[in-house]
Short mmCIF file of C-alpha atoms in Angstrom, two decimals:
data_model
loop_
_atom_site.label_atom_id
_atom_site.label_comp_id
_atom_site.label_asym_id
_atom_site.label_seq_id
_atom_site.Cartn_x
_atom_site.Cartn_y
_atom_site.Cartn_z
CA MET A 1 145.80 122.99 154.26
CA GLN A 2 146.18 121.07 151.05
CA PRO A 3 146.17 117.28 150.75
CA THR A 4 149.25 115.25 149.86
CA ILE A 5 148.69 113.03 146.82
CA ILE A 6 151.16 110.34 145.81
CA GLN A 7 150.52 108.44 142.58
CA ASP A 8 153.09 106.03 141.23
CA ALA A 9 153.64 102.92 139.14
CA ILE A 10 156.47 100.69 140.28
CA SER A 11 157.65 97.26 139.23
CA VAL A 12 158.31 94.65 141.89
CA ALA A 13 160.89 92.02 141.00
CA ALA A 14 160.03 88.35 140.67
CA ASN A 15 160.04 86.36 143.92
CA SER A 16 160.84 89.40 146.03
CA ILE A 17 159.59 91.71 148.77
CA ASN A 18 159.68 95.48 148.51
CA GLU A 19 159.53 96.69 152.12
CA ASN A 20 158.21 100.12 151.16
CA VAL A 21 157.37 100.99 147.58
CA ILE A 22 157.24 104.70 148.43
CA VAL A 23 160.96 104.66 149.27
CA SER A 24 161.77 102.95 145.99
CA ASN A 25 160.94 106.12 144.10
CA PRO A 26 163.58 108.71 145.08
CA ALA A 27 161.20 111.53 144.16
CA LEU A 28 158.78 110.43 146.86
CA ARG A 29 161.15 110.01 149.79
CA GLY A 30 160.28 113.43 151.15
CA LEU A 31 156.69 112.30 151.55
CA LEU A 32 157.30 109.29 153.74
CA GLU A 33 155.76 110.86 156.83
CA SER A 34 152.41 112.47 157.29
CA ILE A 35 153.08 116.14 158.01
CA TYR A 36 149.70 116.69 159.65
CA PRO A 37 146.95 114.56 161.19
CA SER A 38 145.11 113.19 158.19
CA ARG A 39 142.68 110.75 156.70
CA ILE A 40 144.40 108.12 154.52
CA ARG A 41 142.97 106.95 151.22
CA LEU A 42 144.80 104.07 149.52
CA LEU A 43 143.91 102.88 146.03
CA ALA A 44 145.87 100.24 144.12
CA VAL A 45 145.81 97.80 141.19
CA ILE A 46 148.30 95.30 139.78
CA SER A 47 149.21 94.28 136.23
CA ALA A 48 148.94 90.52 136.85
CA THR A 49 147.88 88.19 139.63
CA GLY A 50 150.51 87.39 142.26
CA LEU A 51 151.39 90.62 144.04
CA ARG A 52 150.05 91.40 147.51
CA ILE A 53 150.37 94.52 149.69
CA ASP A 54 150.24 95.51 153.36
CA ALA A 55 149.80 99.11 154.44
CA THR A 56 150.60 100.74 157.78
CA HIS A 57 150.71 104.18 159.34
CA GLY A 58 153.19 104.26 162.18
CA SER A 59 152.86 100.82 163.75
CA SER A 60 149.19 100.41 162.87
CA LYS A 61 148.24 98.16 159.98
CA TYR A 62 145.14 99.25 158.12
CA ALA A 63 145.35 96.94 155.09
CA ALA A 64 146.61 93.40 155.64
CA SER A 65 147.77 90.97 152.94
CA CYS A 66 145.65 92.55 150.26
CA ASP A 67 145.45 91.12 146.77
CA LEU A 68 144.45 93.72 144.22
CA ARG A 69 142.36 93.98 141.09
CA VAL A 70 144.20 93.19 137.87
CA SER A 71 144.20 96.16 135.53
CA THR A 72 146.19 97.67 132.70
CA SER A 73 145.52 101.20 133.92
CA THR A 74 145.74 103.32 137.05
CA PRO A 75 143.35 102.69 139.96
CA ASP A 76 139.74 103.74 139.45
CA ASP A 77 138.49 106.02 142.20
CA PRO A 78 136.47 104.90 144.15
CA LEU A 79 136.23 101.34 142.81
CA ASP A 80 139.84 100.37 143.51
CA VAL A 81 139.96 101.86 146.99
CA VAL A 82 141.67 99.44 149.34
CA ASN A 83 140.98 101.53 152.43
CA ASP A 84 139.85 105.14 152.71
CA GLU A 85 138.98 105.26 156.40
CA ALA A 86 142.31 105.13 158.21
CA TYR A 87 143.56 108.09 160.21
CA THR A 88 147.11 109.05 161.06
CA GLN A 89 148.74 111.47 163.46
CA ALA A 90 151.41 113.88 162.22
CA GLY A 91 154.85 112.30 161.90
CA GLU A 92 153.77 108.71 161.39
CA GLN A 93 155.57 106.88 158.59
CA MET A 94 153.55 105.65 155.63
CA VAL A 95 154.53 102.15 154.50
CA ILE A 96 153.20 100.09 151.60
CA ARG A 97 154.88 96.70 151.58
CA ALA A 98 154.60 94.61 148.40
CA VAL A 99 155.24 90.89 148.03
CA ASN A 100 155.58 89.27 144.61
CA THR A 101 155.42 85.47 144.74
CA THR A 102 155.56 84.87 140.99
CA GLY A 103 158.35 84.26 138.51
CA GLY A 104 157.79 87.57 136.70
CA ALA A 105 158.04 91.25 137.64
CA ILE A 106 154.62 92.86 138.25
CA THR A 107 153.56 96.51 138.16
CA LEU A 108 151.92 98.00 141.25
CA ARG A 109 149.98 101.18 140.47
CA TYR A 110 148.82 103.03 143.56
CA MET A 111 147.53 106.31 144.93
CA LEU A 112 148.07 107.36 148.53
CA ILE A 113 146.12 110.44 149.50
CA LEU A 114 146.50 112.20 152.85
CA GLU A 115 143.62 114.56 153.53
CA PRO A 116 144.42 117.02 156.37
CA LEU A 117 142.13 117.02 159.39
CA VAL A 118 143.50 120.26 160.84
CA ASP A 119 143.82 123.82 159.58
CA GLU A 120 146.75 126.24 159.34
CA THR A 121 146.64 126.90 163.09
CA PHE A 122 147.91 123.37 163.78
CA GLN A 123 150.99 123.63 166.03
CA GLY A 124 151.95 119.96 166.13
CA GLY A 125 151.20 117.24 168.65
CA GLN A 126 148.47 114.64 168.74
CA VAL A 127 144.81 115.21 168.03
CA VAL A 128 141.75 113.06 168.64
CA LEU A 129 141.15 110.88 165.59
CA PRO A 130 138.34 108.52 164.57
CA PRO A 131 139.00 104.77 164.76
CA ASP A 132 140.47 103.09 161.66
CA VAL A 133 138.70 100.69 159.36
CA LEU A 134 140.74 97.48 158.98
CA VAL A 135 140.76 95.85 155.54
CA MET A 136 141.73 92.47 154.19
CA GLN A 137 141.11 91.38 150.58
CA ARG A 138 142.16 88.17 148.90
CA GLY A 139 141.75 86.35 145.66
CA PRO A 140 141.84 84.26 143.67
CA VAL A 141 141.47 81.58 146.34
CA ALA A 142 141.01 78.15 144.77
CA VAL A 143 138.07 76.18 146.14
CA ALA A 144 138.17 72.55 145.03
CA ASP A 145 135.03 70.68 144.05
CA ALA A 146 133.18 69.15 147.00
CA THR A 147 134.75 71.59 149.45
CA ALA A 148 132.54 72.21 152.47
CA ALA A 149 133.03 75.14 154.86
CA LEU A 150 136.51 76.32 153.84
CA GLN A 151 137.52 79.02 156.37
CA LEU A 152 138.82 81.98 154.37
CA LEU A 153 140.00 84.10 157.33
CA ASP A 154 141.85 81.26 159.06
CA GLY A 155 145.12 82.53 160.53
CA LEU A 156 144.89 86.04 159.12
CA ILE A 157 145.69 89.05 161.26
CA PHE A 158 142.19 90.56 161.40
CA GLU A 159 140.45 87.23 162.04
CA ARG A 160 140.00 88.53 165.61
CA ILE A 161 140.14 92.21 166.51
CA ASN A 162 140.77 93.45 170.04
CA VAL A 163 138.13 96.18 169.97
CA PRO A 164 134.45 96.04 168.98
CA SER A 165 133.78 96.58 165.29
CA ILE A 166 131.16 96.50 162.56
CA LEU A 167 131.87 93.98 159.79
CA LYS A 168 131.16 94.36 156.07
CA VAL A 169 131.98 91.58 153.60
CA PHE A 170 132.32 91.84 149.82
CA MET A 171 132.69 88.72 147.67
CA THR A 172 132.79 87.55 144.06
CA GLN A 173 133.33 84.15 142.44
CA SER A 174 135.01 83.22 139.18
CA ALA A 175 132.01 81.20 137.95
CA ALA A 176 128.75 79.95 139.43
CA GLY A 177 128.87 77.36 142.17
CA ILE A 178 130.18 78.94 145.38
CA LEU A 179 128.06 79.41 148.49
CA ARG A 180 129.18 81.53 151.44
CA GLN A 181 128.13 81.74 155.05
CA VAL A 182 129.28 83.81 158.02
CA PHE A 183 129.69 82.89 161.67
CA ILE A 184 130.68 85.14 164.59
CA ASP A 185 132.02 82.70 167.16
CA GLN A 186 129.33 80.00 167.06
CA ASP A 187 126.51 82.22 165.86
CA ARG A 188 125.52 81.75 162.24
CA ILE A 189 124.80 85.25 161.00
CA ALA A 190 124.37 84.59 157.29
CA PRO A 191 123.23 81.18 155.98
CA PRO A 192 124.69 79.67 152.75
CA SER A 193 124.01 82.03 149.86
CA THR A 194 125.38 82.67 146.42
CA ILE A 195 127.60 85.65 145.61
CA SER A 196 128.47 87.93 142.69
CA LEU A 197 129.89 86.41 139.47
CA ASN A 198 132.22 89.30 138.73
CA ASN A 199 135.44 87.21 138.77
CA ARG A 200 137.66 89.92 140.28
CA ILE A 201 138.67 91.47 143.57
CA PRO A 202 135.40 92.78 145.07
CA GLN A 203 134.49 96.39 144.64
CA ASP A 204 132.69 98.51 147.20
CA PRO A 205 129.69 98.81 147.01
CA PHE A 206 128.84 96.58 144.02
CA ASP A 207 129.94 93.26 145.49
CA MET A 208 128.67 93.64 149.05
CA THR A 209 127.25 90.43 150.47
CA ILE A 210 127.26 91.11 154.24
CA ASN A 211 126.73 94.41 156.02
CA GLY A 212 126.35 95.66 159.55
CA ILE A 213 127.44 92.67 161.63
CA GLU A 214 128.35 93.59 165.19
CA VAL A 215 131.59 91.93 166.29
CA ARG A 216 132.62 92.26 169.92
CA GLU A 217 136.28 92.40 170.93
CA ASN A 218 138.27 89.21 170.21
CA GLN A 219 135.31 87.37 168.72
CA LEU A 220 136.19 84.88 165.98
CA GLN A 221 135.00 85.94 162.51
CA GLN A 222 134.42 83.00 160.23
CA LEU A 223 133.81 83.45 156.51
CA GLN A 224 133.14 80.05 154.98
CA VAL A 225 132.68 78.91 151.39
CA SER A 226 131.46 75.66 149.87
CA ASN A 227 131.68 74.36 146.30
CA ASN A 228 129.49 71.62 144.88
CA SER A 229 129.73 72.73 141.24
CA GLY A 230 131.58 69.71 139.85
CA GLY A 231 134.83 71.58 139.24
CA SER A 232 137.33 73.80 140.96
CA LEU A 233 136.35 77.46 141.30
CA ASN A 234 137.94 80.58 142.68
CA VAL A 235 136.59 83.03 145.20
CA PHE A 236 137.56 86.66 145.88
CA TRP A 237 136.71 88.40 149.15
CA LYS A 238 137.17 91.62 151.07
CA THR A 239 136.40 92.38 154.71
CA LYS A 240 136.10 95.81 156.28
CA ASN A 241 135.97 96.11 160.05
CA GLN A 242 134.92 99.54 161.24
CA GLN A 243 136.49 99.71 164.69
CA LEU A 244 134.30 101.42 167.27
CA ILE A 245 137.19 102.43 169.58
CA ARG A 246 140.54 103.84 168.49
CA ARG A 247 143.35 101.67 169.78
CA ASN A 248 146.10 104.30 169.78
CA MET G 1 139.23 76.29 96.14
CA ASN G 2 142.68 77.18 97.42
CA LYS G 3 143.36 78.00 101.06
CA GLU G 4 143.66 81.77 100.60
CA ALA G 5 140.37 82.00 98.74
CA GLU G 6 138.74 79.86 101.39
CA GLU G 7 140.01 82.13 104.16
CA ALA G 8 138.76 85.20 102.28
CA LEU G 9 135.34 83.62 101.85
CA LEU G 10 135.25 82.69 105.50
CA ALA G 11 136.07 86.25 106.53
CA ASN G 12 133.34 87.61 104.25
CA VAL G 13 130.72 85.23 105.55
CA LYS G 14 131.63 85.97 109.16
CA SER G 15 131.25 89.66 108.54
CA ILE G 16 127.58 89.35 107.54
CA THR G 17 126.23 86.98 110.20
CA ASP G 18 126.40 86.55 113.94
CA ARG G 19 125.84 82.79 113.68
CA LEU G 20 129.53 82.06 113.77
CA ASP G 21 128.87 78.61 115.21
CA MET G 22 126.99 77.60 112.01
CA VAL G 23 129.62 79.17 109.77
CA ASP G 24 132.36 77.31 111.55
CA GLU G 25 130.45 74.04 111.26
CA VAL G 26 129.92 74.46 107.49
CA PHE G 27 133.53 75.33 106.89
CA LYS G 28 134.63 72.48 109.10
CA GLN G 29 132.71 70.09 106.83
CA LEU G 30 134.31 71.68 103.76
CA ARG G 31 137.68 70.92 105.23
CA VAL G 32 137.12 67.21 105.70
CA GLY G 33 140.44 65.50 105.34
CA ARG G 34 142.35 68.41 106.83
CA LYS G 35 142.71 68.27 110.59
CA MET G 36 141.20 71.51 111.76
CA THR G 37 140.42 72.75 115.25
CA LEU G 38 138.47 75.66 116.68
CA VAL G 39 140.54 78.07 118.75
CA PHE G 40 140.39 81.63 120.00
CA GLN G 41 143.10 84.06 118.94
CA CYS G 42 144.51 86.79 121.17
CA GLY G 43 144.06 90.07 119.30
CA HIS G 44 147.31 91.47 120.71
CA SER G 45 149.86 88.68 120.56
CA GLY G 46 148.30 86.52 117.81
CA LEU G 47 148.72 83.47 120.02
CA TYR G 48 145.96 80.87 120.15
CA LEU G 49 143.81 79.98 123.12
CA PRO G 50 141.80 76.75 123.53
CA GLY G 51 138.43 76.32 121.81
CA ASP G 52 136.63 76.17 125.18
CA TYR G 53 138.24 79.43 126.33
CA VAL G 54 135.00 81.40 126.46
CA LYS G 55 132.85 78.48 127.62
CA ASN G 56 135.14 77.83 130.59
CA TRP G 57 135.93 81.48 131.35
CA GLY G 58 136.24 81.79 135.12
CA ARG G 59 136.63 78.04 135.56
CA ASP G 60 139.85 77.16 133.75
CA TYR G 61 140.73 80.48 132.16
CA GLY G 62 140.84 84.18 132.99
CA ILE G 63 140.72 83.81 136.77
CA GLY G 64 140.49 87.27 138.30
CA LEU G 65 140.22 89.12 134.99
CA GLY G 66 136.58 90.11 135.28
CA PRO G 67 133.26 88.73 134.05
CA HIS G 68 133.82 89.18 130.30
CA PRO G 69 136.24 87.00 128.31
CA VAL G 70 139.44 88.72 127.17
CA SER G 71 142.94 87.49 126.45
CA GLU G 72 144.94 86.43 129.49
CA VAL G 73 148.18 86.35 127.48
CA LEU G 74 150.96 88.36 129.12
CA ASP G 75 152.36 91.53 127.61
CA THR G 76 155.34 93.70 128.59
CA ASP G 77 154.97 97.19 130.05
CA TYR G 78 158.04 98.92 128.58
CA HIS G 79 156.90 102.25 130.04
CA THR G 80 157.68 101.06 133.55
CA ASP G 81 161.34 100.53 134.39
CA PRO G 82 162.54 97.17 135.63
CA PRO G 83 162.92 97.01 139.42
CA ALA G 84 166.27 98.23 140.72
CA ILE G 85 168.92 95.68 141.60
CA THR G 86 169.23 95.69 145.39
CA SER G 87 171.07 93.71 148.03
CA GLU G 88 168.02 91.45 148.13
CA THR G 89 168.36 90.50 144.47
CA GLN G 90 169.54 86.92 144.18
CA SER G 91 169.49 86.48 140.43
CA ILE G 92 169.28 88.72 137.38
CA GLU G 93 166.40 86.47 136.29
CA GLN G 94 164.27 88.31 138.89
CA ILE G 95 164.77 91.57 137.02
CA MET G 96 162.69 92.43 133.96
CA HIS G 97 160.23 95.01 132.72
CA PRO G 98 156.96 94.18 134.47
CA VAL G 99 154.40 92.02 132.75
CA GLY G 100 150.63 92.25 132.71
CA ASN G 101 147.63 90.56 131.17
CA SER G 102 146.91 92.11 127.77
CA PHE G 103 143.08 92.13 128.12
CA ALA G 104 142.92 92.05 124.30
CA GLN G 105 139.89 90.89 122.31
CA VAL G 106 139.70 87.17 121.47
CA ASP G 107 138.34 85.92 118.14
CA HIS G 108 136.96 82.47 117.38
CA MET G 109 138.48 80.77 114.34
CA LEU G 110 139.17 77.46 112.65
CA VAL G 111 142.83 76.64 112.04
CA ASP G 112 144.97 73.66 111.16
CA GLU G 113 145.65 71.55 114.22
CA ASP G 114 149.41 71.66 113.76
CA VAL G 115 149.34 75.46 113.38
CA ALA G 116 147.22 75.73 116.52
CA ALA G 117 149.54 73.51 118.51
CA ALA G 118 152.60 75.46 117.42
CA ASN G 119 151.10 78.82 118.41
CA MET G 120 149.14 77.93 121.54
CA ALA G 121 149.68 80.32 124.45
CA VAL G 122 150.94 79.07 127.80
CA LEU G 123 147.93 79.39 130.08
CA ALA G 124 147.81 80.53 133.69
CA VAL G 125 146.11 77.28 134.68
CA ALA G 126 149.25 75.42 133.56
CA ASP G 127 151.68 78.01 134.91
CA PRO G 128 150.14 79.46 138.09
CA TYR G 129 153.32 81.14 139.36
CA MET G 130 154.21 82.59 135.97
CA ARG G 131 157.57 80.82 135.77
CA LYS G 132 157.29 79.55 132.18
CA ARG G 133 155.54 82.64 130.87
CA ALA G 134 157.92 85.08 132.54
CA ALA G 135 160.90 83.28 131.04
CA ILE G 136 159.38 83.56 127.55
CA VAL G 137 158.52 87.25 127.96
CA ARG G 138 161.91 88.04 129.49
CA GLY G 139 163.60 86.47 126.48
CA LYS G 140 161.61 88.79 124.22
CA GLN G 141 162.53 91.80 126.37
CA LEU G 142 166.22 91.01 126.00
CA GLN G 143 165.79 91.07 122.23
CA ASN G 144 163.90 94.36 122.19
CA PRO G 145 166.14 97.37 121.48
CA LYS G 146 163.99 99.72 123.61
CA SER G 147 164.28 97.50 126.66
CA LYS G 148 166.34 98.78 129.60
CA LEU G 149 166.79 95.20 130.67
CA ARG G 150 169.61 94.56 128.20
CA ASN G 151 171.99 97.03 129.83
CA MET G 152 171.11 95.76 133.30
CA ALA G 153 171.78 92.18 132.26
CA VAL G 154 175.15 93.15 130.76
CA ALA G 155 176.10 95.03 133.93
CA TRP G 156 175.12 92.05 136.06
CA ASP G 157 177.21 89.73 133.90
CA ARG G 158 180.25 91.98 134.30
CA ALA G 159 179.88 92.89 137.97
CA GLY G 160 178.02 89.86 139.27
CA ARG G 161 177.16 90.07 142.95
CA ASN G 162 179.29 93.21 143.35
CA LEU G 163 176.51 95.08 141.57
CA GLN G 164 174.06 94.35 144.36
CA GLY G 165 173.06 97.41 146.35
CA SER G 166 174.62 99.80 143.89
CA ALA G 167 171.74 100.22 141.51
CA TYR G 168 170.52 103.50 142.92
#
């Protein structure tokens, strides 16, 4: 079987929500559902800061409230991958929801690639799939001078996950002065340390700062930053939780 | 020396040395009596950016635009259509060709203070939600003959809210 590859550039109006950017292009409406069990690869960039996306297959979210790298071109593969380790059954609807909180229209450029996991003998129905990786990425997040232990994941959907997972964290800062540390529940896993100065949404693998943390089900993940630089700075972060059990 | 000759000399000197800080200082002294200021110029729009633009890159300017200083001035993407008018659209002001940071080269230069003030770009740090900048860019789009926004704006004016949901 051949993969399905969607690549599009779409403008999202000022102060608006586009509930599914794939639907907004009439030429792509026939590709709304996965026609076979497949691996999902989502890549995306935006033309200016202020547009955020969520991505789901069926009812499962695999990218939550993700800010994207600012670029004048199409996404770079693999550097602008949002998530490339989500897996869908046949017939699940693909949704990319975009929220623009600014006063100007912004371009979202994305690629959604469905790589088949079955061959031509596939007769329909469900197959056993690997567990999804769950991704969040945010930035710029302003961190005022003299901030101590700002919780970046506070209130976000993947702050706690109901199955065991392995956590990776990628971070950058806009200029020198930010320190990060990581707690799982009350255990300090990574003491305060500096992070990359790349001033953009983190890229995998260049901006990795934490790797291989075991997180049991429903444990609280705390990603904290501090700023004693003498001025306000911005931080950019991305978390990837490799679930160890598939939930559905 | 008249101003044009001075600018030509400045350009020549800058082309043969990388010590632009010393060149700017010498020329600044030559211009005693004229109120001059150091700025950076966006290579795409021609607008000016503050003299500390590169020094404070990542602190006050260029947040999220990468490690190397470039212009954060907004530009219009005329190749991408404006978003369709839908039932969710509340105002035609929400509709425009999308904007993006130009990422153009920035050049350091000495200019008259009044010229700098008149051509200074609106910066993201002063307009975090893009309200002022989008209004400026949208005004330019409405003047541009290749913009699809003009017809949409006319249709909205004629049909008003009745146009909502009928854009497809």
